[in-house]
Coordinates of C-alpha atoms and ligand atoms in Angstrom, one line a residue:
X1 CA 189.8 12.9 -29.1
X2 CA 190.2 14.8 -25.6
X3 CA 187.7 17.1 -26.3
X4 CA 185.6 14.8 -27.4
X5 CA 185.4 13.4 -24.5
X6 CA 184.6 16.6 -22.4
X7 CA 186.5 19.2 -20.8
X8 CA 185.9 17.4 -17.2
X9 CA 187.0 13.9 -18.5
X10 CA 189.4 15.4 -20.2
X11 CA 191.1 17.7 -17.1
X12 CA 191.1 13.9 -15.5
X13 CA 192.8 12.2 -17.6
X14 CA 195.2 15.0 -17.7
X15 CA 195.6 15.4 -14.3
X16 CA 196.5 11.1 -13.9
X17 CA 198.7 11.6 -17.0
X18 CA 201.8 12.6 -15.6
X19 CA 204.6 14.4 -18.2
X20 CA 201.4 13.3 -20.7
X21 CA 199.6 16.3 -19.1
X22 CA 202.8 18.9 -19.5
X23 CA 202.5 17.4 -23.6
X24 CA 198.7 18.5 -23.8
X25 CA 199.0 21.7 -22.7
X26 CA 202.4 22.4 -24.6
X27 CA 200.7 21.2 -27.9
X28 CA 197.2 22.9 -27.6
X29 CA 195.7 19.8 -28.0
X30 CA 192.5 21.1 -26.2
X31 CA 192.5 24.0 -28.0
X32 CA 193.5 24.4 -31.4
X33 CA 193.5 27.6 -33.2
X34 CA 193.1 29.2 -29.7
X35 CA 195.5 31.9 -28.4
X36 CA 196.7 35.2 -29.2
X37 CA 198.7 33.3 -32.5
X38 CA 195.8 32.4 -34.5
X39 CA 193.3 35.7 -33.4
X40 CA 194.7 37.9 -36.7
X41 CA 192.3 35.0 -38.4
X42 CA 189.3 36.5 -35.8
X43 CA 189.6 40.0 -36.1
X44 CA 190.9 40.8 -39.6
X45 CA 187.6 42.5 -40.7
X46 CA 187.6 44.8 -37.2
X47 CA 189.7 47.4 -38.3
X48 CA 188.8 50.0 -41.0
X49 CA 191.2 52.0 -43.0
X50 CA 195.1 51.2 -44.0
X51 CA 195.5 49.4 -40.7
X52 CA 192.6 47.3 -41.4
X53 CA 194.0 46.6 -44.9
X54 CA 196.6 45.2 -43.6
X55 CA 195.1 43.0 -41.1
X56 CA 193.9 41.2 -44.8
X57 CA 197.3 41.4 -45.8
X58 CA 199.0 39.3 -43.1
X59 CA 196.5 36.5 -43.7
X60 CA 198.6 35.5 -47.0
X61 CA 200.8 32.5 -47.9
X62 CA 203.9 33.1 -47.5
X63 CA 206.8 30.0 -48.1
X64 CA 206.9 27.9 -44.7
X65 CA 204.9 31.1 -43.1
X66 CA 208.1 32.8 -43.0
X67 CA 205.7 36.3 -43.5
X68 CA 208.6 38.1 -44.8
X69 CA 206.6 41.2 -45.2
X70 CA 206.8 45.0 -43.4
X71 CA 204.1 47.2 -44.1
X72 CA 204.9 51.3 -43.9
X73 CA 201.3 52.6 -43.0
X74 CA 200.5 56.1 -44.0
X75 CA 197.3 57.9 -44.4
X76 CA 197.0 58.0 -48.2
X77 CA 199.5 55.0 -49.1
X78 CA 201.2 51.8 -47.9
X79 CA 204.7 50.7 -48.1
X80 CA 205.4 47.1 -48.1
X81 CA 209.1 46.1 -47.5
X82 CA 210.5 42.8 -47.7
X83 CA 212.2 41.4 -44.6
X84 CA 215.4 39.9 -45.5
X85 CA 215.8 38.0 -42.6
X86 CA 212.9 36.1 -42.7
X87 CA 213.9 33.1 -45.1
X88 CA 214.1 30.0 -46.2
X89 CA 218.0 29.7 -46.8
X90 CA 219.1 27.2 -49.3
X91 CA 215.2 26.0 -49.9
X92 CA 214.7 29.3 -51.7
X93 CA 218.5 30.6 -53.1
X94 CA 217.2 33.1 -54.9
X95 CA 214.8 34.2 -53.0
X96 CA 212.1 33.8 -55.5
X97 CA 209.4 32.3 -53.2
X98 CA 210.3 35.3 -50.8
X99 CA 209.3 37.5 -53.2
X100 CA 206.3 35.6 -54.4
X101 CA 205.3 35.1 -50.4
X102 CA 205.0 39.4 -50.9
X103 CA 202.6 39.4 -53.9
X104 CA 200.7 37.0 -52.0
X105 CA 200.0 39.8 -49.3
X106 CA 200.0 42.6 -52.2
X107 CA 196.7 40.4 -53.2
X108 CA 194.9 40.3 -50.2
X109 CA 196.5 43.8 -49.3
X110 CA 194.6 45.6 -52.5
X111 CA 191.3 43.8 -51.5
X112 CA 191.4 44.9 -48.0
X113 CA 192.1 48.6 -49.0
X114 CA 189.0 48.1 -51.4
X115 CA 186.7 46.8 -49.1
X116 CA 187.3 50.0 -46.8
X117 CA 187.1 52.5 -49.4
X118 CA 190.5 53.1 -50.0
X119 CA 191.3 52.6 -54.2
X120 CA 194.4 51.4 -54.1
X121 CA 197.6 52.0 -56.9
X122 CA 200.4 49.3 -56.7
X123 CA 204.0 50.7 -58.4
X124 CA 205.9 47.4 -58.0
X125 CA 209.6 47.7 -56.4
X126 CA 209.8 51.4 -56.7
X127 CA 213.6 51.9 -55.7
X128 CA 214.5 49.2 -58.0
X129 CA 214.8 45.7 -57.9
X130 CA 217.4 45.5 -55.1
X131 CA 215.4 47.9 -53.0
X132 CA 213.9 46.6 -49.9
X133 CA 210.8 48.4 -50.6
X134 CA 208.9 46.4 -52.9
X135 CA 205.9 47.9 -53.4
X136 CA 203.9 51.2 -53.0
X137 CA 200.3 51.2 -53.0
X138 CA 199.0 54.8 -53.3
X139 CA 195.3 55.3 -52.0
X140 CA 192.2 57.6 -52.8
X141 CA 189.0 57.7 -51.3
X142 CA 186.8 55.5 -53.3
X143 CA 183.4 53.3 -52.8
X144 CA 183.8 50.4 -50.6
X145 CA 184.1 47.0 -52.5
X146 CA 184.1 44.0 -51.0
X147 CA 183.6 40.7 -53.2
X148 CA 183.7 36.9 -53.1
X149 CA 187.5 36.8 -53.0
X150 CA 187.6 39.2 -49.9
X151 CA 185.2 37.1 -48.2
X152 CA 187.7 34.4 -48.7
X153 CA 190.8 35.8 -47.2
X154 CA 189.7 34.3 -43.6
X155 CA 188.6 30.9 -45.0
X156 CA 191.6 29.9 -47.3
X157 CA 194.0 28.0 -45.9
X158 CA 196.7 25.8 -47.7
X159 CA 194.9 22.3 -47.6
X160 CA 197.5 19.6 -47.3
X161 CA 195.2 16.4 -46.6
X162 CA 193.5 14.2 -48.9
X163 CA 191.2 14.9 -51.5
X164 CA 188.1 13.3 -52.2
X165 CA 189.0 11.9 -56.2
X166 CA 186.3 13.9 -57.8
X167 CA 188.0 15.4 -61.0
X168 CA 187.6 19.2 -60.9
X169 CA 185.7 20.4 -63.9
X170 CA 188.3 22.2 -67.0
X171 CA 185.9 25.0 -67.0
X172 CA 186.0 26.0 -63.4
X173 CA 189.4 25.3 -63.5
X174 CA 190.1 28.1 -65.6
X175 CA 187.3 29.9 -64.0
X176 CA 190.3 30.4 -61.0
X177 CA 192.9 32.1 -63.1
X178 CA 191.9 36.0 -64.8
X179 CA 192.3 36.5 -68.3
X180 CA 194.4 39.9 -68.0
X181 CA 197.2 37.5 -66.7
X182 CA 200.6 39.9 -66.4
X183 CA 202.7 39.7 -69.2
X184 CA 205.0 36.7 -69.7
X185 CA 203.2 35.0 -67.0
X186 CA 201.1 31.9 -67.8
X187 CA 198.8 28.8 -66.1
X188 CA 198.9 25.6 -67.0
X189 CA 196.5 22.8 -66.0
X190 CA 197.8 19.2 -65.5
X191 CA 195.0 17.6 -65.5
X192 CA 195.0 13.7 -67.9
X193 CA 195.8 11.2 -65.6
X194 CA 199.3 10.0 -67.3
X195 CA 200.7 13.5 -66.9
X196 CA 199.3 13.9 -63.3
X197 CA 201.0 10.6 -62.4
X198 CA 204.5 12.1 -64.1
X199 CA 204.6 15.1 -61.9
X200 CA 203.2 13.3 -58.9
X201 CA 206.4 11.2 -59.2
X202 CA 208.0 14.3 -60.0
X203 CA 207.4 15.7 -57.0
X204 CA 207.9 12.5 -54.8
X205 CA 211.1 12.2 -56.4
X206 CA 212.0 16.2 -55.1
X207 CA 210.8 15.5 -51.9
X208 CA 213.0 12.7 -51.6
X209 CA 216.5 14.8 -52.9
X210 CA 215.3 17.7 -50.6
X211 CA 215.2 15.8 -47.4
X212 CA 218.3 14.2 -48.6
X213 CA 220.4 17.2 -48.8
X214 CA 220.8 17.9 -44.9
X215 CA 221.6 21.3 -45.7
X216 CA 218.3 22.4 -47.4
X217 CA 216.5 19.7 -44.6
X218 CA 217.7 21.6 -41.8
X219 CA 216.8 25.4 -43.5
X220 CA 213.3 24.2 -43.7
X221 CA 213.2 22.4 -40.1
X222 CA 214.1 25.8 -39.2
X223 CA 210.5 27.0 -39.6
X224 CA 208.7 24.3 -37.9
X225 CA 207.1 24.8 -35.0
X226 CA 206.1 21.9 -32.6
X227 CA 204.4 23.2 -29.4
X228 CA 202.4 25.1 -28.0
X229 CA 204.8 27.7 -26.4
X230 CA 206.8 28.3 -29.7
X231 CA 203.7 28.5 -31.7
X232 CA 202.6 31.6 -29.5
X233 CA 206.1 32.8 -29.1
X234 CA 206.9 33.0 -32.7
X235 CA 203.9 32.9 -34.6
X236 CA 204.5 32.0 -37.6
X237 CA 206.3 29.0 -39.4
X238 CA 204.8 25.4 -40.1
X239 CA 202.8 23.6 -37.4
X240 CA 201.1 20.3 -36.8
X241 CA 197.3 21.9 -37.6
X242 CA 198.2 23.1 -40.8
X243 CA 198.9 19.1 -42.0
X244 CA 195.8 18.3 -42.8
X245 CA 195.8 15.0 -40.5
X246 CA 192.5 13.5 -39.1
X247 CA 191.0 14.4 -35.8
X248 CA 192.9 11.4 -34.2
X249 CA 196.1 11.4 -35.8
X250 CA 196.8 14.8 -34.8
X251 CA 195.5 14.6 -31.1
X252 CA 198.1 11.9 -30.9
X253 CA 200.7 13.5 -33.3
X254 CA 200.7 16.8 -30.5
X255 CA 201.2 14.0 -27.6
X256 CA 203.9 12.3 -28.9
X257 CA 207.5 14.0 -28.7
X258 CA 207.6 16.4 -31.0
X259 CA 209.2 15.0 -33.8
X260 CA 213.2 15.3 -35.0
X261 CA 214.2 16.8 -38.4
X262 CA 214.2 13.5 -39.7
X263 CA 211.3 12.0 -39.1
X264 CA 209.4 15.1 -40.4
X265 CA 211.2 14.8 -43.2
X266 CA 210.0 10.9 -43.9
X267 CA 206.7 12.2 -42.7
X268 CA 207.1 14.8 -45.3
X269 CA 208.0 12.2 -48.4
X270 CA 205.4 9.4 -47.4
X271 CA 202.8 12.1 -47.3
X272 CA 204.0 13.3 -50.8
X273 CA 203.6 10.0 -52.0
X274 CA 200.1 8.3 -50.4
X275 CA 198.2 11.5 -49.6
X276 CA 199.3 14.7 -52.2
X277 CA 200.4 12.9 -55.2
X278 CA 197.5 10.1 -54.6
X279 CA 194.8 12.7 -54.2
X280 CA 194.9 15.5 -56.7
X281 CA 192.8 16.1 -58.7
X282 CA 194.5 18.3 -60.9
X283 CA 198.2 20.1 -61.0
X284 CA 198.2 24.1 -61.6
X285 CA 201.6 25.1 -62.5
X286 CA 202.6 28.7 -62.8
X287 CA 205.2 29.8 -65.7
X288 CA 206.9 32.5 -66.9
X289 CA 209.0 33.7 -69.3
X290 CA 211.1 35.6 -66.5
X291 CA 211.1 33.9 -63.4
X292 CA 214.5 35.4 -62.4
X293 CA 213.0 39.0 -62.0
X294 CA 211.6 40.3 -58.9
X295 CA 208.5 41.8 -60.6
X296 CA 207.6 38.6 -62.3
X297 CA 207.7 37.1 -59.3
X298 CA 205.5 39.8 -57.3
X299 CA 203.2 39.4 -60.2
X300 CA 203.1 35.6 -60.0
X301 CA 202.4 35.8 -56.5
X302 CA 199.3 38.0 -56.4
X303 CA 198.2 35.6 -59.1
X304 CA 198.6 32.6 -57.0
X305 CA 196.4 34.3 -54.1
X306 CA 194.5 35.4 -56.5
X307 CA 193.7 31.5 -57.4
X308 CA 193.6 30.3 -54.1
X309 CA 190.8 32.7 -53.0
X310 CA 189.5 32.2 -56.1
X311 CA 189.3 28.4 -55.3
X312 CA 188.3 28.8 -51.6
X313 CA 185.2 30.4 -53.0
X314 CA 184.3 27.5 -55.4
X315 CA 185.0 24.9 -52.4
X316 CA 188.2 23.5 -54.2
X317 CA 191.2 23.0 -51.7
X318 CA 194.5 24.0 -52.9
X319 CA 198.1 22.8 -51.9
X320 CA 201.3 24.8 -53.0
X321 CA 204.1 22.0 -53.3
X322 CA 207.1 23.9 -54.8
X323 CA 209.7 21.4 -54.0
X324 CA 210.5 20.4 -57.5
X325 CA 211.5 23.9 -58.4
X326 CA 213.4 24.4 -55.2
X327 CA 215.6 21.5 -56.3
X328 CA 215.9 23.1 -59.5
X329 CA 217.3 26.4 -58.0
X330 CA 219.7 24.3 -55.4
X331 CA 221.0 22.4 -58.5
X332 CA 221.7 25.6 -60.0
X333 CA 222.8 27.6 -56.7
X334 CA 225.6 24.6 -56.1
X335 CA 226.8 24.6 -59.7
X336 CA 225.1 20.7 -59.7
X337 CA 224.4 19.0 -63.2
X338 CA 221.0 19.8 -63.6
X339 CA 218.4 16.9 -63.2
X340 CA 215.6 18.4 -62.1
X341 CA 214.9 21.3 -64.7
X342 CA 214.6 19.0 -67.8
X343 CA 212.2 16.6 -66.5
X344 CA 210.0 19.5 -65.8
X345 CA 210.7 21.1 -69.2
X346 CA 209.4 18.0 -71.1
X347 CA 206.4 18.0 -68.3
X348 CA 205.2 22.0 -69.3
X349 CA 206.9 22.2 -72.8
X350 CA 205.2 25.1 -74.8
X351 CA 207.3 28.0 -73.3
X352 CA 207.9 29.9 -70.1
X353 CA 210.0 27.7 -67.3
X354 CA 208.1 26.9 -64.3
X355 CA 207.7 29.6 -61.1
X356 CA 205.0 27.8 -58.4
X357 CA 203.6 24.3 -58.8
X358 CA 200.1 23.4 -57.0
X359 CA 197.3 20.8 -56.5
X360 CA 193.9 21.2 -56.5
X361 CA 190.9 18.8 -55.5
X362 CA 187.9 18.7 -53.2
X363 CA 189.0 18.2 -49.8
X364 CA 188.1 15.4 -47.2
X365 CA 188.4 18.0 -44.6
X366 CA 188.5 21.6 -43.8
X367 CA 192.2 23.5 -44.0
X368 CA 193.0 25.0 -40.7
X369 CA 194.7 28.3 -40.2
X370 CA 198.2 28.7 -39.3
X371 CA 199.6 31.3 -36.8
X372 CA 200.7 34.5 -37.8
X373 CA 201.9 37.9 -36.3
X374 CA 200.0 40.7 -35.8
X375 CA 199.6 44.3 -37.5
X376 CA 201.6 46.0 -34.7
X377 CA 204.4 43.5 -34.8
X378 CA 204.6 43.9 -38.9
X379 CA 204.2 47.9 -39.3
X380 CA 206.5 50.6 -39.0
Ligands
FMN401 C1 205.9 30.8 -52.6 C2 205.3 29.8 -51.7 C3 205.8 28.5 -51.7 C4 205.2 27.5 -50.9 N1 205.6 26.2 -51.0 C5 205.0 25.2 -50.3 C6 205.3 23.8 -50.5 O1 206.2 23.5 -51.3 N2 204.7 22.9 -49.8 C7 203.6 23.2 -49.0 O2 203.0 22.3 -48.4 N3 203.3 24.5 -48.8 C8 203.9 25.5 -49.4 N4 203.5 26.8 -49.3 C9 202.4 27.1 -48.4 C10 202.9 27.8 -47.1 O3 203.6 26.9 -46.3 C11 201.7 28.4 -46.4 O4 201.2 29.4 -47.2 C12 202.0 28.9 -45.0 O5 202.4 27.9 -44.2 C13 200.8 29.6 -44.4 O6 199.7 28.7 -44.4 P1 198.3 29.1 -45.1 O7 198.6 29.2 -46.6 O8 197.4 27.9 -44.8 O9 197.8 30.4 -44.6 C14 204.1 27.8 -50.1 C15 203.6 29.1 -50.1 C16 204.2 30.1 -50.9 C17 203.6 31.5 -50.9

């Protein structure tokens, strides 16, 4: 809205706007996606070779941007380690979404090396499962190969605003997913409207337990970010641009008071209900017959990235919304009757328990991109 208005009217209205003023600096209202935080998504193609590779890599999901990764850099391979204090605490007990946050950057990781004319050779957690080290990509010379999906590593964000209502076709639905899909590992579409209103409740229903259970509210507060100053301090967790909110509603959301834990959290449930349930189009779920294991879950989440670009490409926005399955792993975690797990069961019954749960539709608006670290601060 300030901008819109001019830089000049704008430095005015500042200027007579008193602790307003400190607020519109502190939130980057003027400026969003600017600073050193959000310049990985400007110069991620600069850099040839391994380092360059992992300038792709760091653009990944990750659960609440935690970017749990470390990346050994060699000449002729790449070690990627998982950073065990980068998590999301009782949202994620078993650090499953940790590990999936890992294939996520494996994904764009392998394309990177391809598009430099590095062939790249992933052994999955090669000190075991317990090893920190949970991958090593071995690299030859070969041609360089870019492709769509590369292309799309700068443009994919997670979209979390509405969607238009347009159904998304079945066929280019399953256009997204491959069809060497890793062993045990399935997709399944949600896409007739009575099942797509069962999740959706589902999932408001998840939200609402999460945000009830201060314990799992406050390890995912944790990663929010609500000015300026942290965002480029820290750079990475959850922030106000990656909401998906109307031009408007966020200039105003960055000049109120940044909000408490709890009235993110109600932010969080009413979106669930009126915006991300209301709005998609379709439901991907992820299953597999081993979600437990770490290499299942490394698999899964190259796959995931793998869809995302793959949807970023077609124009389809995509939302990761995990909660019901984080609620299943708390129940489990605290020894809790379980209430979650079988109503999810009956919603994906032919086989394989549930990993990663998203929604897809055509987007009102552009994604924005979140902050993230740089290559130096993630290599060793
Ligand atoms: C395993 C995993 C779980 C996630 N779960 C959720 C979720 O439940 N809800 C949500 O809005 N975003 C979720 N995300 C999206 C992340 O918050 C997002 O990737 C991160 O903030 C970086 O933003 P970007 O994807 O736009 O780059 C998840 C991502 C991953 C990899």
């Amino acid at each position: 809205m300030l901008r819109a208005l001019g830089f000049g009217a704008a430095t005015v209205v500042v200027a007579g706007a008193g602790a307003l003023s400190y607020r519109v600096f502190d939130t980057a209202v003027l400026d969003p996606g600017g600073g050193d935080a959000y310049a990985p998504w400007r110069s991620w193609r600069d850099t040839p070779g391994p380092l360059g590779a992992v300038a792709a890599a760091v653009l990944a999901a990750s659960p609440h941007n935690t970017q749990p990764w470390i990346f050994g850099v060699g000449a002729d391979a790449i070690d990627v380690y998982v950073d065990r204090t980068r998590t999301t605490g009782t949202v994620d007990p078993f650090g499953r979404e940790q590990y999936v946050g890992l294939g996520c950057a494996v994904e764009n990781l392998v394309l990177g090396c391809r598009a430099r004319g590095l062939a790249p050779s992933v052994a999955w957690v090669p000190d075991g499962a317990d090893g920190d080290r949970v991958a090593h990509v071995a690299l030859t010379a070969g041609p360089a190969v870019a492709s769509p999906r590369y292309d799309a590593i700068g443009e994919r964000h997670t979209n979390r605003g509405p969607y238009d209502g347009r159904p998304v076709p079945d066929d280019l639905l399953a256009s997204l997913v491959d069809d060497d899909l890793p062993s045990g590992i399935a997709v399944r579409w949600i896409t007739e409207a009575g099942a797509r209103a069962a999740l959706g409740g589902l999932l408001v229903d998840a939200a609402t337990a999460l945000t009830a259970d201060e314990q799992q509210s406050t390890d995912g507060f944790v990663w929010f970010r609500g000015n300026n100053d942290e965002i480029q301090r820290y750079r990475d967790g959850l922030v106000l641009d990656g909401q998906g909110l109307g031009p408007l509603t966020l200039g105003a959301a960055k000049l109120l008071p940044a909000s408490s834990r709890t009235a993110g959290d109600q932010f969080w449930v009413e979106q669930t209900r009126t915006v991300h349930t209301a709005t998609a189009a379709a439901y991907g779920v992820i299953t597999a017959a081993h979600p437990d294991e770490r290499r299942t879950q490394l698999d899964a989440g190259r796959l995931l990235q793998r869809i995302h670009l793959a949807a970023t490409v077609q124009g389809v926005a995509l939302q990761h919304m995990n909660q019901v399955t984080e609620r299943i792993d708390r129940e489990a975690a605290t020894g809790a009757v379980p209430t979650f797990a079988p109503r999810f069961a009956a919603l994906v019954p032919d086989g394989g328990a549930p990993l990663l749960t998203f929604r897809v539709g055509y987007p009102v608006r552009a994604g924005r991109p979140t902050p993230r670290r740089d290559v130096a601060e993630v290599t060793r």
